[in-house]
PDB file of C-alpha atoms and ligand atoms in Angstrom:
ATOM      1  CA  MET A   1     -92.873  -3.385-103.089  1.00  0.00           C
ATOM      2  CA  SER A   2     -89.075  -3.387-101.835  1.00  0.00           C
ATOM      3  CA  ALA A   3     -89.262  -6.976-100.469  1.00  0.00           C
ATOM      4  CA  ARG A   4     -86.827  -8.509-103.495  1.00  0.00           C
ATOM      5  CA  LYS A   5     -87.931 -11.709-105.012  1.00  0.00           C
ATOM      6  CA  PRO A   6     -85.979 -15.450-104.435  1.00  0.00           C
ATOM      7  CA  ILE A   7     -83.543 -15.669-106.641  1.00  0.00           C
ATOM      8  CA  ASP A   8     -83.661 -18.659-108.856  1.00  0.00           C
ATOM      9  CA  ALA A   9     -82.175 -22.096-107.124  1.00  0.00           C
ATOM     10  CA  PRO A  10     -79.631 -22.766-107.598  1.00  0.00           C
ATOM     11  CA  LYS A  11     -78.881 -26.068-109.605  1.00  0.00           C
ATOM     12  CA  LYS A  12     -76.638 -27.998-107.429  1.00  0.00           C
ATOM     13  CA  SER A  13     -77.412 -27.454-103.393  1.00  0.00           C
ATOM     14  CA  MET A  14     -73.931 -29.256-102.236  1.00  0.00           C
ATOM     15  CA  THR A  15     -71.711 -27.496-102.055  1.00  0.00           C
ATOM     16  CA  GLU A  16     -68.677 -28.909-104.877  1.00  0.00           C
ATOM     17  CA  LYS A  17     -65.217 -29.463-103.021  1.00  0.00           C
ATOM     18  CA  ILE A  18     -61.716 -28.826-105.319  1.00  0.00           C
ATOM     19  CA  LEU A  19     -58.376 -29.639-104.658  1.00  0.00           C
ATOM     20  CA  LEU A  20     -56.298 -26.948-105.082  1.00  0.00           C
ATOM     21  CA  VAL A  21     -52.201 -28.965-105.836  1.00  0.00           C
ATOM     22  CA  GLU A  22     -50.073 -25.221-106.331  1.00  0.00           C
ATOM     23  CA  ASP A  23     -46.998 -25.002-104.043  1.00  0.00           C
ATOM     24  CA  ASP A  24     -47.143 -21.021-105.135  1.00  0.00           C
ATOM     25  CA  PRO A  25     -48.620 -19.189-102.216  1.00  0.00           C
ATOM     26  CA  MET A  26     -49.603 -16.484-103.373  1.00  0.00           C
ATOM     27  CA  ILE A  27     -51.166 -18.042-106.081  1.00  0.00           C
ATOM     28  CA  GLY A  28     -52.804 -21.088-104.233  1.00  0.00           C
ATOM     29  CA  GLU A  29     -53.674 -18.500-101.964  1.00  0.00           C
ATOM     30  CA  ALA A  30     -55.839 -16.452-104.077  1.00  0.00           C
ATOM     31  CA  VAL A  31     -57.526 -19.295-105.843  1.00  0.00           C
ATOM     32  CA  VAL A  32     -58.603 -20.779-102.410  1.00  0.00           C
ATOM     33  CA  ASN A  33     -60.190 -17.733-101.757  1.00  0.00           C
ATOM     34  CA  ALA A  34     -61.473 -17.036-105.258  1.00  0.00           C
ATOM     35  CA  LEU A  35     -62.723 -20.356-104.489  1.00  0.00           C
ATOM     36  CA  ALA A  36     -64.401 -20.032-101.407  1.00  0.00           C
ATOM     37  CA  ASP A  37     -66.265 -17.031-103.242  1.00  0.00           C
ATOM     38  CA  ALA A  38     -67.908 -18.606-105.416  1.00  0.00           C
ATOM     39  CA  GLY A  39     -69.538 -20.528-102.993  1.00  0.00           C
ATOM     40  CA  LYS A  40     -66.702 -23.988-103.376  1.00  0.00           C
ATOM     41  CA  ALA A  41     -65.179 -25.584-100.894  1.00  0.00           C
ATOM     42  CA  ALA A  42     -61.226 -26.910-101.571  1.00  0.00           C
ATOM     43  CA  ASP A  43     -58.381 -28.439-100.174  1.00  0.00           C
ATOM     44  CA  TRP A  44     -54.821 -27.204-100.805  1.00  0.00           C
ATOM     45  CA  ALA A  45     -52.207 -29.595-101.055  1.00  0.00           C
ATOM     46  CA  ARG A  46     -48.515 -27.396-101.461  1.00  0.00           C
ATOM     47  CA  SER A  47     -47.172 -30.723-103.071  1.00  0.00           C
ATOM     48  CA  GLY A  48     -47.141 -33.540-104.784  1.00  0.00           C
ATOM     49  CA  TRP A  49     -47.162 -35.781-101.817  1.00  0.00           C
ATOM     50  CA  GLU A  50     -49.604 -33.820 -99.976  1.00  0.00           C
ATOM     51  CA  ALA A  51     -51.971 -34.807-103.093  1.00  0.00           C
ATOM     52  CA  THR A  52     -51.580 -37.902-103.051  1.00  0.00           C
ATOM     53  CA  GLY A  53     -53.276 -37.382 -99.098  1.00  0.00           C
ATOM     54  CA  PHE A  54     -55.620 -35.256 -99.573  1.00  0.00           C
ATOM     55  CA  LEU A  55     -56.918 -38.023-102.666  1.00  0.00           C
ATOM     56  CA  SER A  56     -56.896 -40.566-101.864  1.00  0.00           C
ATOM     57  CA  GLU A  57     -58.822 -39.560 -98.177  1.00  0.00           C
ATOM     58  CA  ASN A  58     -61.008 -37.560-100.236  1.00  0.00           C
ATOM     59  CA  LYS A  59     -63.767 -37.615-103.453  1.00  0.00           C
ATOM     60  CA  TYR A  60     -63.726 -33.576-105.318  1.00  0.00           C
ATOM     61  CA  ASP A  61     -65.779 -32.800-107.420  1.00  0.00           C
ATOM     62  CA  ALA A  62     -62.476 -31.365-109.623  1.00  0.00           C
ATOM     63  CA  VAL A  63     -58.573 -30.783-108.871  1.00  0.00           C
ATOM     64  CA  LEU A  64     -57.142 -28.362-109.853  1.00  0.00           C
ATOM     65  CA  LEU A  65     -53.209 -29.403-110.761  1.00  0.00           C
ATOM     66  CA  ASP A  66     -50.793 -27.007-111.309  1.00  0.00           C
ATOM     67  CA  LEU A  67     -47.462 -29.942-113.204  1.00  0.00           C
ATOM     68  CA  GLY A  68     -43.893 -27.673-110.615  1.00  0.00           C
ATOM     69  CA  LEU A  69     -44.399 -28.844-108.235  1.00  0.00           C
ATOM     70  CA  PRO A  70     -41.126 -29.324-105.152  1.00  0.00           C
ATOM     71  CA  GLY A  71     -40.533 -33.772-104.971  1.00  0.00           C
ATOM     72  CA  LYS A  72     -43.722 -35.781-106.974  1.00  0.00           C
ATOM     73  CA  ASP A  73     -44.173 -33.978-109.513  1.00  0.00           C
ATOM     74  CA  GLY A  74     -47.965 -33.127-110.812  1.00  0.00           C
ATOM     75  CA  MET A  75     -47.993 -35.455-113.846  1.00  0.00           C
ATOM     76  CA  SER A  76     -46.863 -38.241-111.141  1.00  0.00           C
ATOM     77  CA  VAL A  77     -50.216 -37.186-108.908  1.00  0.00           C
ATOM     78  CA  LEU A  78     -52.599 -37.153-112.368  1.00  0.00           C
ATOM     79  CA  ARG A  79     -50.774 -40.773-114.051  1.00  0.00           C
ATOM     80  CA  GLU A  80     -51.096 -42.202-110.248  1.00  0.00           C
ATOM     81  CA  LEU A  81     -55.287 -40.535-109.453  1.00  0.00           C
ATOM     82  CA  ARG A  82     -55.195 -41.892-113.362  1.00  0.00           C
ATOM     83  CA  ALA A  83     -54.661 -45.682-112.850  1.00  0.00           C
ATOM     84  CA  LYS A  84     -58.100 -45.592-109.890  1.00  0.00           C
ATOM     85  CA  ASP A  85     -60.436 -42.865-111.002  1.00  0.00           C
ATOM     86  CA  SER A  86     -60.808 -42.004-114.640  1.00  0.00           C
ATOM     87  CA  GLU A  87     -64.709 -40.312-113.400  1.00  0.00           C
ATOM     88  CA  THR A  88     -62.742 -37.223-111.440  1.00  0.00           C
ATOM     89  CA  PRO A  89     -61.940 -33.814-113.373  1.00  0.00           C
ATOM     90  CA  VAL A  90     -58.569 -31.951-113.570  1.00  0.00           C
ATOM     91  CA  VAL A  91     -57.314 -29.141-114.633  1.00  0.00           C
ATOM     92  CA  ILE A  92     -53.970 -28.514-114.928  1.00  0.00           C
ATOM     93  CA  LEU A  93     -52.994 -24.722-113.831  1.00  0.00           C
ATOM     94  CA  THR A  94     -49.679 -24.385-116.046  1.00  0.00           C
ATOM     95  CA  ALA A  95     -46.803 -22.209-117.786  1.00  0.00           C
ATOM     96  CA  ARG A  96     -47.412 -20.585-120.643  1.00  0.00           C
ATOM     97  CA  ASP A  97     -44.288 -21.659-122.173  1.00  0.00           C
ATOM     98  CA  GLY A  98     -45.583 -24.931-121.129  1.00  0.00           C
ATOM     99  CA  LEU A  99     -47.377 -26.550-123.890  1.00  0.00           C
ATOM    100  CA  ASP A 100     -45.256 -29.417-124.002  1.00  0.00           C
ATOM    101  CA  ASP A 101     -46.821 -30.177-120.138  1.00  0.00           C
ATOM    102  CA  ARG A 102     -49.615 -29.270-121.288  1.00  0.00           C
ATOM    103  CA  LEU A 103     -50.156 -31.817-124.049  1.00  0.00           C
ATOM    104  CA  ALA A 104     -48.677 -34.321-122.343  1.00  0.00           C
ATOM    105  CA  GLY A 105     -51.211 -33.294-119.500  1.00  0.00           C
ATOM    106  CA  LEU A 106     -53.765 -34.014-121.654  1.00  0.00           C
ATOM    107  CA  ASP A 107     -52.820 -37.610-122.811  1.00  0.00           C
ATOM    108  CA  ALA A 108     -52.574 -38.698-118.822  1.00  0.00           C
ATOM    109  CA  GLY A 109     -56.448 -38.454-119.211  1.00  0.00           C
ATOM    110  CA  ALA A 110     -56.567 -34.448-117.630  1.00  0.00           C
ATOM    111  CA  ASP A 111     -59.683 -32.538-118.771  1.00  0.00           C
ATOM    112  CA  ASP A 112     -58.663 -29.114-119.181  1.00  0.00           C
ATOM    113  CA  TYR A 113     -55.850 -26.611-118.792  1.00  0.00           C
ATOM    114  CA  VAL A 114     -55.525 -23.202-117.537  1.00  0.00           C
ATOM    115  CA  VAL A 115     -52.419 -21.124-118.445  1.00  0.00           C
ATOM    116  CA  LYS A 116     -50.901 -18.988-115.970  1.00  0.00           C
ATOM    117  CA  PRO A 117     -50.674 -16.430-115.462  1.00  0.00           C
ATOM    118  CA  PHE A 118     -54.497 -17.190-115.483  1.00  0.00           C
ATOM    119  CA  HIS A 119     -57.774 -14.990-114.528  1.00  0.00           C
ATOM    120  CA  MET A 120     -60.354 -16.729-111.191  1.00  0.00           C
ATOM    121  CA  SER A 121     -62.844 -15.995-114.188  1.00  0.00           C
ATOM    122  CA  GLU A 122     -60.791 -18.113-116.377  1.00  0.00           C
ATOM    123  CA  VAL A 123     -60.655 -21.202-114.031  1.00  0.00           C
ATOM    124  CA  LEU A 124     -63.816 -20.702-112.963  1.00  0.00           C
ATOM    125  CA  ALA A 125     -65.568 -20.575-115.697  1.00  0.00           C
ATOM    126  CA  ARG A 126     -64.056 -24.297-117.024  1.00  0.00           C
ATOM    127  CA  LEU A 127     -65.571 -25.577-113.589  1.00  0.00           C
ATOM    128  CA  ARG A 128     -68.696 -24.576-115.356  1.00  0.00           C
ATOM    129  CA  ALA A 129     -67.906 -26.453-118.349  1.00  0.00           C
ATOM    130  CA  ILE A 130     -66.653 -29.209-116.637  1.00  0.00           C
ATOM    131  CA  GLU A 131     -70.145 -29.154-114.588  1.00  0.00           C
ATOM    132  CA  ARG A 132     -71.973 -28.739-117.751  1.00  0.00           C
ATOM    133  CA  ARG A 133     -69.903 -32.013-119.344  1.00  0.00           C
ATOM    134  CA  ARG A 134     -71.238 -33.894-116.292  1.00  0.00           C
ATOM    135  CA  GLN A 135     -74.771 -33.210-116.612  1.00  0.00           C
ATOM    136  CA  SER A 136     -74.985 -33.960-120.283  1.00  0.00           C
ATOM    137  CA  ALA A 137     -72.924 -36.919-120.055  1.00  0.00           C
ATOM    138  CA  GLN A 138     -75.048 -38.052-117.565  1.00  0.00           C
ATOM    139  CA  ALA A 139     -78.074 -37.519-119.466  1.00  0.00           C
ATOM    140  CA  ALA A 140     -76.516 -39.278-122.240  1.00  0.00           C
ATOM    141  CA  SER A 141     -76.168 -42.697-120.505  1.00  0.00           C
ATOM    142  CA  LYS A 142     -79.676 -43.015-119.400  1.00  0.00           C
ATOM    143  CA  VAL A 143     -79.624 -44.454-123.020  1.00  0.00           C
ATOM    144  CA  LEU A 144     -79.768 -47.996-123.368  1.00  0.00           C
ATOM    145  CA  THR A 145     -79.594 -49.196-127.258  1.00  0.00           C
ATOM    146  CA  ASN A 146     -78.208 -52.437-128.699  1.00  0.00           C
ATOM    147  CA  GLY A 147     -78.341 -51.593-131.730  1.00  0.00           C
ATOM    148  CA  THR A 148     -81.110 -52.455-133.876  1.00  0.00           C
ATOM    149  CA  MET A 149     -83.082 -49.798-131.254  1.00  0.00           C
ATOM    150  CA  THR A 150     -83.244 -47.343-128.054  1.00  0.00           C
ATOM    151  CA  LEU A 151     -84.851 -46.999-125.290  1.00  0.00           C
ATOM    152  CA  ASN A 152     -84.571 -43.281-123.644  1.00  0.00           C
ATOM    153  CA  CYS A 153     -85.077 -44.059-119.693  1.00  0.00           C
ATOM    154  CA  GLU A 154     -86.079 -39.629-119.702  1.00  0.00           C
ATOM    155  CA  THR A 155     -88.381 -39.640-122.337  1.00  0.00           C
ATOM    156  CA  LYS A 156     -89.292 -42.960-121.837  1.00  0.00           C
ATOM    157  CA  THR A 157     -89.571 -43.963-125.491  1.00  0.00           C
ATOM    158  CA  VAL A 158     -87.968 -46.599-127.466  1.00  0.00           C
ATOM    159  CA  ARG A 159     -86.705 -45.555-131.211  1.00  0.00           C
ATOM    160  CA  LEU A 160     -86.286 -47.653-133.698  1.00  0.00           C
ATOM    161  CA  HIS A 161     -83.966 -48.545-135.811  1.00  0.00           C
ATOM    162  CA  ALA A 162     -84.387 -48.677-139.678  1.00  0.00           C
ATOM    163  CA  PRO A 163     -82.890 -48.795-142.902  1.00  0.00           C
ATOM    164  CA  GLU A 164     -86.225 -46.353-144.227  1.00  0.00           C
ATOM    165  CA  GLY A 165     -85.491 -43.708-141.457  1.00  0.00           C
ATOM    166  CA  ASP A 166     -86.288 -44.354-137.028  1.00  0.00           C
ATOM    167  CA  LYS A 167     -89.213 -43.645-135.472  1.00  0.00           C
ATOM    168  CA  GLU A 168     -90.118 -43.118-132.125  1.00  0.00           C
ATOM    169  CA  VAL A 169     -92.384 -45.121-130.568  1.00  0.00           C
ATOM    170  CA  ALA A 170     -94.163 -44.043-126.424  1.00  0.00           C
ATOM    171  CA  LEU A 171     -94.775 -46.720-123.984  1.00  0.00           C
ATOM    172  CA  SER A 172     -96.710 -47.410-121.066  1.00  0.00           C
ATOM    173  CA  LYS A 173     -95.100 -47.935-117.579  1.00  0.00           C
ATOM    174  CA  ARG A 174     -94.904 -51.351-117.127  1.00  0.00           C
ATOM    175  CA  GLU A 175     -93.748 -52.032-120.500  1.00  0.00           C
ATOM    176  CA  PHE A 176     -90.964 -49.014-119.855  1.00  0.00           C
ATOM    177  CA  ASP A 177     -89.580 -50.732-116.375  1.00  0.00           C
ATOM    178  CA  LEU A 178     -89.960 -53.832-118.770  1.00  0.00           C
ATOM    179  CA  MET A 179     -88.392 -53.028-121.523  1.00  0.00           C
ATOM    180  CA  GLU A 180     -85.199 -51.312-118.979  1.00  0.00           C
ATOM    181  CA  ALA A 181     -84.992 -54.329-117.500  1.00  0.00           C
ATOM    182  CA  LEU A 182     -84.264 -56.414-120.466  1.00  0.00           C
ATOM    183  CA  MET A 183     -82.149 -53.357-121.738  1.00  0.00           C
ATOM    184  CA  THR A 184     -79.808 -52.887-119.964  1.00  0.00           C
ATOM    185  CA  ARG A 185     -78.166 -56.222-120.498  1.00  0.00           C
ATOM    186  CA  PRO A 186     -78.827 -57.165-124.815  1.00  0.00           C
ATOM    187  CA  GLY A 187     -78.473 -60.788-124.997  1.00  0.00           C
ATOM    188  CA  ALA A 188     -78.867 -61.657-121.459  1.00  0.00           C
ATOM    189  CA  ILE A 189     -81.877 -64.013-121.294  1.00  0.00           C
ATOM    190  CA  LEU A 190     -83.930 -62.494-118.378  1.00  0.00           C
ATOM    191  CA  SER A 191     -86.342 -65.251-115.987  1.00  0.00           C
ATOM    192  CA  ARG A 192     -90.145 -64.821-115.381  1.00  0.00           C
ATOM    193  CA  THR A 193     -89.157 -64.442-111.868  1.00  0.00           C
ATOM    194  CA  THR A 194     -86.148 -61.703-112.515  1.00  0.00           C
ATOM    195  CA  LEU A 195     -89.357 -59.596-114.689  1.00  0.00           C
ATOM    196  CA  GLU A 196     -92.311 -59.925-112.571  1.00  0.00           C
ATOM    197  CA  GLU A 197     -89.912 -59.028-109.781  1.00  0.00           C
ATOM    198  CA  ARG A 198     -89.120 -55.919-111.402  1.00  0.00           C
ATOM    199  CA  LEU A 199     -92.004 -55.229-112.728  1.00  0.00           C
ATOM    200  CA  TYR A 200     -94.812 -55.411-109.267  1.00  0.00           C
ATOM    201  CA  GLY A 201     -92.066 -55.542-106.466  1.00  0.00           C
ATOM    202  CA  ASP A 202     -92.100 -57.925-104.058  1.00  0.00           C
ATOM    203  CA  GLY A 203     -95.350 -56.801-103.777  1.00  0.00           C
ATOM    204  CA  ASP A 204     -99.713 -57.556-105.077  1.00  0.00           C
ATOM    205  CA  MET A 205     -98.500 -60.996-107.174  1.00  0.00           C
ATOM    206  CA  PRO A 206     -99.919 -60.099-110.794  1.00  0.00           C
ATOM    207  CA  GLU A 207    -102.208 -62.395-112.152  1.00  0.00           C
ATOM    208  CA  SER A 208    -100.537 -65.526-114.224  1.00  0.00           C
ATOM    209  CA  ASN A 209    -100.382 -63.870-117.968  1.00  0.00           C
ATOM    210  CA  ALA A 210     -99.732 -60.820-117.023  1.00  0.00           C
ATOM    211  CA  LEU A 211     -95.984 -60.840-118.196  1.00  0.00           C
ATOM    212  CA  GLU A 212     -97.090 -62.556-121.576  1.00  0.00           C
ATOM    213  CA  PHE A 213     -99.885 -59.875-122.292  1.00  0.00           C
ATOM    214  CA  ILE A 214     -97.502 -57.136-122.301  1.00  0.00           C
ATOM    215  CA  ILE A 215     -94.593 -58.787-123.717  1.00  0.00           C
ATOM    216  CA  HIS A 216     -96.837 -59.108-126.771  1.00  0.00           C
ATOM    217  CA  GLY A 217     -98.740 -55.405-126.220  1.00  0.00           C
ATOM    218  CA  LEU A 218     -94.520 -54.850-126.992  1.00  0.00           C
ATOM    219  CA  ARG A 219     -94.183 -56.051-129.230  1.00  0.00           C
ATOM    220  CA  LYS A 220     -96.774 -55.214-130.974  1.00  0.00           C
ATOM    221  CA  LYS A 221     -95.432 -51.917-130.731  1.00  0.00           C
ATOM    222  CA  LEU A 222     -92.197 -52.990-131.326  1.00  0.00           C
ATOM    223  CA  GLY A 223     -91.919 -55.679-133.840  1.00  0.00           C
ATOM    224  CA  ALA A 224     -92.309 -59.019-133.473  1.00  0.00           C
ATOM    225  CA  ASN A 225     -88.502 -59.620-132.691  1.00  0.00           C
ATOM    226  CA  ALA A 226     -88.188 -56.828-130.756  1.00  0.00           C
ATOM    227  CA  ILE A 227     -88.070 -60.281-127.728  1.00  0.00           C
ATOM    228  CA  GLY A 228     -87.024 -63.206-128.227  1.00  0.00           C
ATOM    229  CA  ASN A 229     -88.619 -65.690-125.775  1.00  0.00           C
ATOM    230  CA  VAL A 230     -86.010 -69.226-125.178  1.00  0.00           C
ATOM    231  CA  ARG A 231     -88.859 -71.618-124.030  1.00  0.00           C
ATOM    232  CA  GLY A 232     -88.854 -72.300-119.868  1.00  0.00           C
ATOM    233  CA  LEU A 233     -85.907 -69.614-120.067  1.00  0.00           C
ATOM    234  CA  GLY A 234     -86.903 -66.495-120.141  1.00  0.00           C
ATOM    235  CA  TRP A 235     -86.629 -63.749-122.735  1.00  0.00           C
ATOM    236  CA  MET A 236     -84.186 -61.392-124.220  1.00  0.00           C
ATOM    237  CA  VAL A 237     -83.571 -58.665-126.160  1.00  0.00           C
ATOM    238  CA  HIS A 238     -80.669 -59.532-128.818  1.00  0.00           C
ATOM    239  CA  LYS A 239     -77.520 -57.849-128.583  1.00  0.00           C
ATOM    240  CA  GLY A 240     -77.337 -55.384-131.916  1.00  0.00           C
ATOM    241  CA  ARG A 241     -74.179 -56.146-134.089  1.00  0.00           C
ATOM    242  CA  ALA A 242     -74.096 -51.098-135.228  1.00  0.00           C
ATOM    243  CA  ALA A 243     -74.711 -49.791-131.926  1.00  0.00           C
ATOM    244  CA  GLY A 244     -76.232 -45.444-131.909  1.00  0.00           C
ATOM    245  CA  ARG A 245     -76.446 -45.921-135.312  1.00  0.00           C
TER     246      ARG A 245
HETATM  247 CA1   CA B 301     -45.616 -24.611-109.069  1.00  0.00          CA
END
């Protein structure tokens, strides 16, 4: 059979959009072409002022930033960007002898750098590394902790932290939903109404003691003190001291 098997679908279906800030026309054109070949869309700013304009109007997956630019330099662009946006990844494009530039750039919030003259495969590798870091940071942010226990939103489990060792406990759907609501804001008291809305939405009203039933089950699994009750007001998980143990 000559029919080709479909290749694996790319992890990210949306086109990545990159801002290139580079005043050298030859380097700029080479980078824009290489990005296009790699399936990435690019805007090309040829000066610092142009870069600021692009950044104020668009959201980019990454910025490739030359430091030596006419008029407003790359460091100013970077500092301005970081003053209002700490997330957009920035890779500095710097000269071989620009060690001070590299360090200053990293101090000012750049994520990485490549040294000129660079090969595009190196730039693309840095962009892939940034994407991997972004994905693992997202996965890590799906973990909620109050110091004494940690809720893993991916596995729907709670890890109990104790001096004698950690213990992992699996939760039912409703138990998880309740813990997620409480663990999102350790120390905050959530009312019956808030929790019931979280568990049941606006739809079918639960039996009057359904919430107590779930909390009773959670206390059996996690310990009597895992969920505190403030009479007449609601329930809470305590704010632990040492998060991330
Ligand atoms: Ca330059």
